[in-house]
Amino acid sequence: MEKIRSDHQKVKQSEEALTGFIATAHDLIFCCRQDGTLLYLNQVGQDMIGSLETLSDGASLFSLTDEEGKGLLVRQFEKVTQRIDVGHFEMRLVSPTVCRTLDLEVSLSTCCKEVPDQMIWGVCHDITERNLAQRELIKLAHHDVLTGLPNRILLHDRLQQARALAHRMHSRFALLFLDMDRFKIINDTLGHAVGDDLLRMIAQRLKGCFRETDTVARIGGDEFVVLMLNVADRADISSLCDNLLIELAQPFMIRNHELFVTTSGGICTYPDDEDDVETMMQKADIAMYHAKALGRNNIQFYNNGMDQNASRRFTIANSMRRGLDRGEFRLYYQPKLDVSSDCIVATEALVRWQHPELGLLAPTEFIQLAEESGLIVDLGEWVLREACRQNMAWRQDGMQGLRVAVNLSGYQLQHSRLVETVRTILAETGMPGELLEFEITESVIMQNPDYAVEVLNEISSLGIHISIDDFGTGYSSLSHLKRFSVNTLKIDKSFVRDVENNSTDAAIASAIIAMGSSLNLKVIAEGVETEQQMDFLRDNNCDQVQGFLISRPLPAEQALKVLRQKCIGELAQGREALKDR
Ligand code: C2E
Ligand code: MG
Ligand code: MG
């Protein structure tokens, strides 16, 4: 009897130890029937989902999960009662007490064999926090932190899905690669905080231009990619793109700066340019570079011919530093003729590159690449020094009042050392500021007008003349023009080309001339190729002309011959100076 009593005591003690252990365990422990009816919940379980008394539905575990969860439990219960190992599995419970979902890692066991309605014990580890962190990590890994847009990884994924879907549904999608024009300048001059704000605003505008089902991703600095699903045809895509360019062209107000941004884009479509995902991205990228080469602020569709350009561009970009170090760049000079006196009053220095493998390269092939790499600063400095040196040499030769015009890229204009460099070079070469002219395109000035006003004023105070190049192609308004210390408007050659046949172009050209004169600015027309164009310009009182009709851009020695014929040195300078007053 004593033995039985002591055995009973031991069983009771170990039972108490066990229930004590279960009750205080850190994991949720439950016991239920195969139909889900809960028989026991330890303290942690009651804290998480409430006590058995407070739970409705006969306290069934199944009522705490959705249909999918219930199905999973039923299957796992069945297996475990048949002694099949179910290992760990994850399930989600909805806690009625705290109204939140709980992610649990569950392991199950049964204690009695061959009993009809077996009790099932479950130990559940709360992994809600872990899953949340994991989801956050996945989100971070798939989204760009700055703009919140999908990043390259997620884009790649969506692209793969789009490809598979388009294949199955025989539908078309378009991949649009966008790169903001001259964005580097904004970061470099206004600082990264402004650059970041601008990128966020651009991201918002881009999203606003496309449908919810499209993907707008940011894949690098100022590079965005849009995946447009279910597009009908090229016309459909083109109209979306036109709309996008218009939207982006609206000014951005950031920390008191009014900033203008343009973008260049390349498109490839499925199935027309069908290829693997990586290659399709490359095709859109290649088309984007093509758009940049065409003068930016436009979007181009990919075609096979563009591939050759891509490898050429690669060679050019990679040999530029070396070319600069080895002195492979040359300056050509194109005269500017004063219409009333028929005298050459200035030349424009236009850079060329005598490339050892590719031959003589035009600036349109390398200026943009030089801007992207930042090499434009060194190249521009070389151009300025060489142009001043040459002009001084001509001066020694008797071309006294001849002015030389140098093109300034946007990147140079916004570079903090510009004015200092100009001062140094003028001092070094002995060139009077009055004999130097800078040609700056309208779009470059308009990108950050406030900043441009400041720099142009400083440049102007050195006596240097300032021309707005390619005038008529940008967004200048009269009100903006008045703020700049500008001396000359240079009518873009696209308006000059058709003055004889296109009444709109003729109207624009004569309006620019009239506007220039009312603002006390000189007007020069570029790209004059025919006598008829010349007549039109003369009749409309255009001050100066430049173009193949007078002379092509020429190397210095040949340019000198043209100058000798038509440049009357001091006299021309005297007239110019009089007119400027
Ligand atoms: P731009 O300053 O507007 O120069 C005018 C361009 O038109 C030149 O092309 C010139 O050769 C060409 N041109 C001149 N007369 C005629 C004509 O009668 N008909 C036609 N169809 N074209 C004519 P180029 O030399 O290829 O230069 C292209 C652009 O490259 C220039 O446009 C300028 O923006 C840029 N560029 C040239 N040199 C430099 C430079 O040293 N620095 C910078 N930043 N840009 C430069
Ligand atoms: Mg120019
Ligand atoms: Mg021009």
XYZ file of C-alpha atoms and ligand atoms in Angstrom:
629
model
C 0.000 0.000 0.000
C 2.877 2.258 0.995
C 4.496 1.463 -2.368
C 1.307 2.315 -4.288
C 0.915 5.526 -2.389
C 4.500 6.564 -3.033
C 4.223 5.670 -6.755
C 1.027 7.645 -6.991
C 2.762 10.540 -5.282
C 5.618 10.409 -7.792
C 3.228 10.334 -10.758
C 1.341 13.263 -9.311
C 4.559 15.202 -8.773
C 5.833 14.610 -12.282
C 2.384 15.462 -13.687
C 2.442 18.723 -11.750
C 5.967 19.457 -12.950
C 4.871 18.818 -16.513
C 1.724 20.970 -16.371
C 3.725 23.661 -14.586
C 6.265 23.533 -17.361
C 3.609 23.665 -20.080
C 1.709 26.456 -18.369
C 4.779 28.660 -18.059
C 6.439 27.799 -21.390
C 7.277 30.756 -23.625
C 5.524 29.211 -26.617
C 1.801 28.821 -27.149
C 0.835 25.261 -26.269
C -2.595 23.889 -27.003
C -4.409 20.628 -26.846
C -7.401 19.975 -29.050
C -9.556 17.321 -30.645
C -9.178 16.342 -34.237
C -12.215 18.524 -35.062
C -10.373 21.526 -33.684
C -12.218 21.836 -30.364
C -9.751 23.334 -27.934
C -9.307 21.481 -24.661
C -6.380 23.347 -23.233
C -4.446 26.558 -23.792
C -1.419 27.501 -21.733
C -0.923 30.983 -20.285
C 0.958 32.320 -23.336
C -1.843 30.992 -25.548
C -4.500 32.692 -23.418
C -2.551 35.963 -23.576
C -2.400 35.697 -27.325
C -5.879 34.538 -28.250
C -7.948 34.667 -25.039
C -9.044 32.068 -22.495
C -11.156 29.097 -23.513
C -14.187 30.624 -21.836
C -13.987 33.846 -23.809
C -13.588 32.105 -27.164
C -16.836 31.447 -28.987
C -17.698 28.584 -31.344
C -17.079 25.876 -28.772
C -13.552 27.205 -28.697
C -12.515 25.674 -31.986
C -9.028 26.277 -33.300
C -10.471 26.260 -36.806
C -12.506 29.382 -36.107
C -9.301 31.312 -35.448
C -7.966 30.916 -38.950
C -9.144 31.395 -42.536
C -10.306 28.676 -44.952
C -6.792 28.030 -46.167
C -5.469 27.769 -42.606
C -8.302 25.467 -41.639
C -7.606 23.172 -44.580
C -3.953 23.016 -43.605
C -4.772 22.146 -39.999
C -7.229 19.421 -41.003
C -4.602 17.804 -43.240
C -1.858 18.056 -40.623
C -4.142 16.686 -37.859
C -4.977 13.737 -40.042
C -1.349 12.972 -40.721
C -0.261 13.304 -37.148
C -2.990 10.979 -35.887
C -1.731 8.447 -38.416
C 1.774 8.850 -36.983
C 3.073 10.619 -40.055
C 5.754 13.166 -39.172
C 4.582 16.651 -40.141
C 7.692 18.478 -38.857
C 7.291 22.264 -38.446
C 4.816 24.220 -40.475
C 3.680 27.833 -40.536
C 0.136 29.032 -40.056
C -1.632 32.264 -39.368
C -4.195 32.773 -36.565
C -6.398 35.766 -36.064
C -6.451 36.702 -32.440
C -9.970 37.839 -31.445
C -8.721 39.444 -28.226
C -6.062 41.725 -29.676
C -7.513 41.822 -33.193
C -4.285 41.077 -34.938
C -2.880 38.220 -36.935
C -0.292 35.927 -35.479
C 2.224 34.031 -37.550
C 3.032 30.771 -35.780
C 5.516 28.018 -36.377
C 3.708 24.875 -35.278
C 4.770 21.357 -34.361
C 2.175 18.705 -33.504
C 2.087 15.460 -31.574
C -0.462 12.994 -30.222
C -0.037 11.162 -26.972
C -2.209 8.047 -27.150
C -2.108 5.436 -29.827
C -5.071 3.821 -31.575
C -7.684 5.895 -29.748
C -10.691 6.932 -31.870
C -10.745 10.624 -30.965
C -7.145 11.375 -30.266
C -6.035 14.516 -28.515
C -3.569 16.591 -30.432
C -0.929 18.694 -28.745
C 0.580 21.620 -30.514
C 3.548 23.824 -29.673
C 3.464 27.123 -31.519
C 6.322 29.570 -31.680
C 5.303 33.164 -32.400
C 7.163 34.282 -35.509
C 5.055 37.369 -36.288
C 7.908 39.808 -35.640
C 10.364 37.699 -37.589
C 8.026 37.551 -40.587
C 7.396 41.291 -40.441
C 11.115 41.969 -40.432
C 11.531 39.541 -43.290
C 8.795 41.239 -45.317
C 10.377 44.609 -44.632
C 13.722 43.263 -45.825
C 12.136 41.928 -48.979
C 10.474 45.287 -49.566
C 13.766 47.082 -49.004
C 15.539 44.721 -51.329
C 12.949 45.369 -54.031
C 12.384 49.103 -53.703
C 14.446 52.187 -54.104
C 14.872 53.874 -50.731
C 14.819 57.434 -52.067
C 11.665 57.328 -54.176
C 9.924 54.202 -52.916
C 9.667 52.996 -56.511
C 10.443 49.397 -57.456
C 14.163 48.907 -58.032
C 16.070 46.962 -60.654
C 15.467 43.584 -58.982
C 11.697 43.977 -58.813
C 11.603 45.432 -62.303
C 13.493 42.420 -63.593
C 10.940 40.171 -61.958
C 7.956 42.066 -63.362
C 9.567 42.140 -66.752
C 9.946 38.408 -66.722
C 6.306 38.004 -65.743
C 5.203 40.488 -68.405
C 7.150 38.562 -71.004
C 5.582 35.259 -70.059
C 2.110 36.770 -69.960
C 2.472 38.611 -73.257
C 3.682 35.402 -74.842
C 0.657 33.500 -73.611
C -1.927 36.204 -74.273
C -0.361 37.387 -77.558
C -0.294 40.901 -76.172
C 2.260 43.680 -76.464
C 4.221 45.509 -73.793
C 6.688 48.371 -73.980
C 9.833 48.985 -72.016
C 10.764 52.636 -71.701
C 14.229 53.607 -70.488
C 14.443 57.206 -69.258
C 17.464 59.277 -68.359
C 17.144 62.833 -67.147
C 19.117 65.258 -69.290
C 22.135 66.849 -67.625
C 21.027 65.785 -64.173
C 24.592 65.542 -62.939
C 24.793 69.325 -63.074
C 22.012 69.730 -60.552
C 23.651 67.425 -58.044
C 27.043 68.996 -58.569
C 25.918 72.582 -58.282
C 22.878 72.691 -56.030
C 23.891 69.781 -53.846
C 22.598 66.282 -53.360
C 19.712 67.296 -51.118
C 18.151 69.317 -53.951
C 19.002 66.528 -56.381
C 17.246 64.022 -54.114
C 14.147 66.198 -53.766
C 14.018 66.605 -57.498
C 14.296 62.853 -58.060
C 11.430 62.257 -55.642
C 9.283 64.787 -57.481
C 10.185 63.325 -60.844
C 9.236 59.882 -59.526
C 5.825 61.216 -58.498
C 5.208 62.838 -61.860
C 6.259 59.726 -63.700
C 3.870 57.623 -61.664
C 1.089 60.053 -62.455
C 1.652 59.557 -66.178
C 1.059 55.810 -66.198
C -1.544 53.302 -65.107
C -1.561 51.461 -61.792
C -0.768 48.242 -63.590
C 2.372 49.668 -65.200
C 5.636 49.585 -63.322
C 7.667 52.746 -62.862
C 11.061 51.770 -61.475
C 14.202 53.668 -60.573
C 17.255 51.701 -61.498
C 20.070 54.156 -60.886
C 20.969 57.800 -60.259
C 18.688 59.567 -62.705
C 17.583 56.515 -64.636
C 13.994 55.343 -64.586
C 12.377 52.468 -66.434
C 8.680 52.154 -67.177
C 7.099 48.854 -68.042
C 3.850 49.529 -69.908
C 1.593 46.527 -70.144
C -0.978 45.809 -72.821
C -0.122 48.613 -75.175
C -1.861 48.598 -78.532
C 0.690 49.870 -81.016
C 3.412 52.428 -81.615
C 0.938 55.272 -81.907
C -0.458 54.345 -78.499
C 3.028 54.314 -76.951
C 4.042 57.536 -78.700
C 1.080 59.429 -77.338
C 1.885 58.236 -73.800
C 5.455 59.417 -74.309
C 4.441 62.822 -75.675
C 2.302 63.311 -72.644
C 5.201 62.318 -70.409
C 7.596 64.805 -72.000
C 5.061 67.594 -71.559
C 4.475 66.703 -67.913
C 8.172 66.603 -67.111
C 8.836 69.874 -68.879
C 6.733 71.774 -66.302
C 9.005 73.561 -63.817
C 9.831 71.993 -60.447
C 9.927 74.304 -57.432
C 12.518 73.067 -54.968
C 13.834 75.092 -52.033
C 13.276 78.357 -53.889
C 14.848 77.101 -57.081
C 12.742 76.907 -60.189
C 14.212 73.944 -62.012
C 13.519 72.716 -65.515
C 14.188 69.141 -66.426
C 14.021 67.380 -69.725
C 14.435 63.709 -70.323
C 15.577 61.412 -73.107
C 14.083 57.992 -73.536
C 14.405 54.789 -75.496
C 11.717 52.212 -76.099
C 11.680 48.620 -77.099
C 8.543 46.539 -77.326
C 7.526 42.923 -77.068
C 7.119 41.028 -79.385
C 8.742 43.382 -81.959
C 12.098 43.487 -80.148
C 11.638 40.150 -78.434
C 14.693 38.971 -76.538
C 15.676 37.942 -73.041
C 14.970 40.445 -70.307
C 18.543 41.716 -70.031
C 18.863 42.260 -73.769
C 15.547 44.073 -73.916
C 16.810 46.442 -71.219
C 19.945 47.008 -73.276
C 17.918 47.727 -76.393
C 15.848 50.353 -74.607
C 19.072 51.832 -73.206
C 20.646 51.970 -76.664
C 17.552 53.717 -78.039
C 17.767 56.181 -75.141
C 21.354 57.089 -76.091
C 20.170 57.600 -79.599
C 17.581 60.077 -78.311
C 20.329 61.931 -76.418
C 22.442 62.116 -79.544
C 19.478 63.591 -81.394
C 19.559 66.565 -79.079
C 17.853 65.261 -75.931
C 14.285 65.863 -74.782
C 12.864 63.168 -77.063
C 12.038 59.478 -77.018
C 13.135 56.991 -79.672
C 12.035 53.506 -80.622
C 14.819 50.926 -80.829
C 15.961 49.567 -84.163
C 18.786 47.192 -85.065
C 20.893 49.891 -86.705
C 21.376 51.488 -83.303
C 23.573 48.640 -82.065
C 26.545 49.753 -84.087
C 26.257 53.201 -82.585
C 26.412 51.667 -79.137
C 29.796 50.044 -79.640
C 31.141 53.173 -81.326
C 29.962 55.230 -78.379
C 31.711 52.850 -76.028
C 35.011 53.311 -77.882
C 34.577 57.071 -77.901
C 33.773 57.304 -74.203
C 36.714 55.122 -73.277
C 39.353 56.880 -75.335
C 38.465 60.459 -74.472
C 40.811 60.998 -71.552
C 43.686 59.613 -73.583
C 42.675 61.756 -76.572
C 42.774 64.847 -74.395
C 46.155 63.939 -72.923
C 47.610 63.229 -76.361
C 46.319 66.428 -77.904
C 43.979 64.801 -80.423
C 41.354 67.559 -80.259
C 41.276 70.330 -82.870
C 39.418 73.591 -83.217
C 37.698 74.584 -86.442
C 36.572 78.137 -86.938
C 33.436 79.335 -88.675
C 33.138 83.055 -89.517
C 30.240 85.275 -88.514
C 29.431 87.917 -91.067
C 28.006 91.324 -90.271
C 25.220 91.799 -92.813
C 25.294 95.569 -93.281
C 29.079 95.913 -93.588
C 29.652 92.500 -95.238
C 32.613 92.025 -92.898
C 33.574 89.045 -90.803
C 33.410 90.273 -87.240
C 33.869 87.058 -85.330
C 34.554 83.349 -85.600
C 32.980 80.508 -83.718
C 35.346 77.836 -82.418
C 33.904 74.382 -83.012
C 35.715 71.422 -81.552
C 36.634 68.275 -83.508
C 38.446 65.136 -82.430
C 41.055 63.571 -84.692
C 40.487 60.074 -83.369
C 43.299 57.609 -84.145
C 40.871 54.813 -85.112
C 37.587 56.531 -85.932
C 38.866 59.502 -87.903
C 37.637 63.079 -87.507
C 34.723 63.156 -85.082
C 32.069 65.864 -84.878
C 31.227 67.316 -81.462
C 27.751 65.805 -81.581
C 29.439 62.434 -81.157
C 31.423 63.200 -78.039
C 30.259 66.358 -76.224
C 27.424 64.572 -74.499
C 29.689 61.705 -73.444
C 32.187 64.251 -72.155
C 29.406 65.825 -70.101
C 28.413 62.506 -68.632
C 31.935 61.637 -67.570
C 32.688 65.158 -66.343
C 35.581 65.397 -68.828
C 33.789 68.331 -70.434
C 35.379 70.583 -67.807
C 38.914 69.736 -68.961
C 37.927 69.648 -72.612
C 36.107 72.964 -72.319
C 39.110 74.524 -70.633
C 41.326 73.337 -73.476
C 38.892 74.735 -76.056
C 38.759 78.105 -74.332
C 42.536 78.390 -73.975
C 43.155 77.296 -77.569
C 40.478 79.628 -78.981
C 41.917 82.587 -77.062
C 45.462 81.704 -78.094
C 44.425 81.467 -81.755
C 42.469 84.691 -81.660
C 45.457 86.484 -80.164
C 47.680 85.018 -82.893
C 45.263 86.359 -85.532
C 45.268 89.681 -83.772
C 49.040 89.770 -84.182
C 48.347 89.018 -87.833
C 46.236 92.125 -88.200
C 42.754 90.863 -87.395
C 42.445 93.437 -84.675
C 38.839 93.512 -83.661
C 38.014 89.904 -84.379
C 36.024 88.252 -81.655
C 36.032 84.505 -80.979
C 32.962 82.640 -79.793
C 33.245 79.527 -77.661
C 30.363 77.162 -76.965
C 29.746 76.472 -73.288
C 27.986 73.316 -72.234
C 25.530 73.332 -69.387
C 27.888 71.400 -67.234
C 30.595 74.020 -67.692
C 28.205 76.877 -67.034
C 27.179 75.435 -63.719
C 30.665 74.423 -62.680
C 31.739 76.441 -59.682
C 35.206 77.214 -61.074
C 34.050 78.555 -64.437
C 34.544 82.267 -63.808
C 37.898 81.695 -62.132
C 39.081 79.565 -65.082
C 37.932 82.185 -67.578
C 39.793 84.917 -65.692
C 42.963 82.833 -65.586
C 42.860 82.021 -69.291
C 42.208 85.646 -70.275
C 45.176 86.704 -68.158
C 47.376 83.908 -69.477
C 46.687 84.620 -73.145
C 46.433 88.380 -72.797
C 43.045 88.316 -74.462
C 40.711 91.276 -73.732
C 37.357 90.042 -72.415
C 35.584 92.101 -75.086
C 36.988 89.829 -77.795
C 35.531 86.720 -76.238
C 31.980 85.503 -76.644
C 30.219 82.566 -75.038
C 27.463 80.707 -76.849
C 25.138 79.011 -74.435
C 22.074 77.117 -75.553
C 18.686 78.240 -74.419
C 17.823 74.940 -72.759
C 20.992 75.049 -70.663
C 20.198 78.526 -69.357
C 16.606 77.607 -68.669
C 17.486 74.507 -66.680
C 18.272 76.641 -63.658
C 17.530 80.245 -64.618
C 18.308 81.786 -61.210
C 21.777 80.345 -61.175
C 22.323 81.275 -64.821
C 21.472 84.924 -64.096
C 24.207 85.055 -61.466
C 26.939 83.447 -63.539
C 26.054 85.308 -66.723
C 26.262 88.591 -64.836
C 29.720 87.721 -63.582
C 30.871 86.698 -67.041
C 29.368 89.801 -68.515
C 31.231 91.964 -66.009
C 34.481 90.708 -67.570
C 33.359 92.314 -70.835
C 32.602 88.953 -72.409
C 29.703 88.797 -74.850
C 26.966 86.271 -74.355
C 24.848 84.666 -77.073
C 21.900 82.402 -76.675
C 22.566 79.574 -79.101
C 19.883 77.551 -80.868
C 17.372 80.229 -79.918
C 13.759 79.275 -80.534
C 14.165 75.623 -79.598
C 13.903 76.016 -75.823
C 11.475 77.545 -73.406
C 12.777 81.059 -72.912
C 10.141 83.621 -72.310
C 10.614 87.315 -72.745
C 10.409 87.847 -69.017
C 13.301 85.473 -68.486
C 15.360 86.973 -71.272
C 15.244 90.409 -69.706
C 16.948 89.109 -66.584
C 19.999 87.758 -68.392
C 22.976 89.810 -69.406
C 22.664 88.605 -72.971
C 24.021 90.411 -76.015
C 22.924 88.234 -78.902
C 20.188 85.824 -79.916
C 21.285 83.156 -82.345
C 18.333 81.885 -84.386
C 18.482 78.128 -84.584
C 19.336 76.732 -88.004
C 16.147 74.684 -88.072
C 14.156 77.922 -88.585
C 16.612 79.288 -91.115
C 16.558 76.142 -93.240
C 12.981 76.598 -94.396
C 12.471 80.359 -94.260
C 11.784 80.405 -97.984
C 9.219 77.616 -98.083
C 7.707 77.369 -94.640
C 5.664 80.358 -93.601
C 5.700 79.375 -89.930
C 9.503 79.231 -89.872
C 9.673 82.526 -91.704
C 7.296 84.069 -89.171
C 9.331 82.723 -86.252
C 12.617 83.958 -87.721
C 11.307 87.454 -88.363
C 9.623 87.533 -84.943
C 12.930 86.652 -83.245
C 14.666 89.419 -85.165
C 11.975 91.932 -84.187
C 12.008 90.776 -80.591
C 15.807 91.014 -80.444
C 15.797 94.531 -81.716
C 13.084 95.598 -79.279
C 15.185 94.182 -76.435
C 18.295 95.876 -77.783
C 19.886 92.558 -78.597
C 21.786 91.593 -81.691
C 20.388 88.765 -83.753
C 22.455 86.303 -85.730
C 21.126 83.520 -87.942
C 23.051 80.258 -88.114
C 22.964 77.618 -90.838
C 22.633 80.050 -93.750
C 23.238 77.975 -96.869
C 21.526 79.778 -99.762
C 21.332 83.219 -101.273
C 17.554 83.157 -100.797
C 17.934 82.604 -97.066
C 20.474 85.412 -97.006
C 18.062 87.726 -98.826
C 15.276 86.943 -96.423
C 17.500 87.676 -93.432
C 18.833 90.879 -94.944
C 15.285 92.040 -95.747
C 14.252 91.349 -92.176
C 17.192 93.299 -90.741
C 19.062 90.396 -89.215
C 22.382 91.742 -87.878
C 24.695 88.846 -88.597
C 24.752 85.539 -90.452
C 26.765 82.382 -90.238
C 26.635 79.289 -92.405
C 28.058 77.284 -95.262
C 27.147 80.082 -97.674
C 29.812 82.268 -96.080
C 32.169 79.500 -94.998
C 32.164 76.036 -93.491
C 33.969 75.616 -90.177
C 37.676 75.389 -91.115
C 41.009 74.618 -89.458
C 42.821 77.783 -88.343
C 45.159 78.094 -91.353
C 42.318 77.831 -93.859
C 40.040 80.039 -91.811
C 42.736 82.710 -91.926
C 42.461 82.858 -95.731
C 38.723 83.530 -95.498
C 39.310 86.094 -92.788
C 41.871 87.908 -94.931
C 39.309 88.287 -97.690
C 36.442 89.528 -95.592
C 37.746 90.818 -92.306
C 38.793 94.398 -92.162
C 40.233 94.360 -88.687
C 40.119 97.600 -86.764
C 37.485 99.071 -89.030
C 35.112 96.218 -88.399
C 35.782 96.455 -84.699
C 35.094 100.160 -84.769
C 31.711 99.605 -86.388
C 30.850 96.775 -84.061
C 31.710 98.830 -81.025
C 29.554 101.682 -82.283
C 26.607 99.376 -82.854
C 26.946 97.781 -79.446
C 26.504 101.102 -77.741
P 26.231 75.009 -82.548
O 27.023 75.807 -81.572
O 24.818 75.402 -82.746
O 27.028 75.057 -83.880
C 26.471 75.082 -85.141
C 26.595 73.774 -85.815
O 26.014 73.892 -87.101
C 28.028 73.336 -86.082
O 28.035 71.915 -86.037
C 28.273 73.801 -87.471
O 29.259 73.074 -88.139
C 26.942 73.574 -88.099
N 26.733 74.481 -89.218
C 27.296 75.665 -89.440
N 26.841 76.220 -90.575
C 25.940 75.369 -91.074
C 25.111 75.375 -92.245
O 25.116 76.279 -93.049
N 24.290 74.321 -92.412
C 24.261 73.298 -91.547
N 23.442 72.296 -91.796
N 25.009 73.233 -90.453
C 25.862 74.263 -90.211
P 29.149 71.158 -85.256
O 30.463 71.802 -85.447
O 29.002 69.721 -85.578
O 28.754 71.414 -83.746
C 27.595 70.910 -83.231
C 27.358 71.403 -81.852
O 28.340 70.912 -80.967
C 27.436 72.911 -81.737
O 26.244 73.467 -82.136
C 27.725 73.085 -80.290
O 26.529 73.060 -79.539
C 28.510 71.848 -79.951
N 29.918 72.212 -79.827
C 30.831 72.416 -80.791
N 32.015 72.759 -80.261
C 31.845 72.778 -78.928
C 32.711 73.070 -77.819
O 33.884 73.416 -77.945
N 32.167 72.967 -76.568
C 30.874 72.630 -76.385
N 30.420 72.547 -75.139
N 30.043 72.355 -77.398
C 30.523 72.431 -78.660
Mg 27.279 77.622 -81.210
Mg 23.497 76.626 -82.770
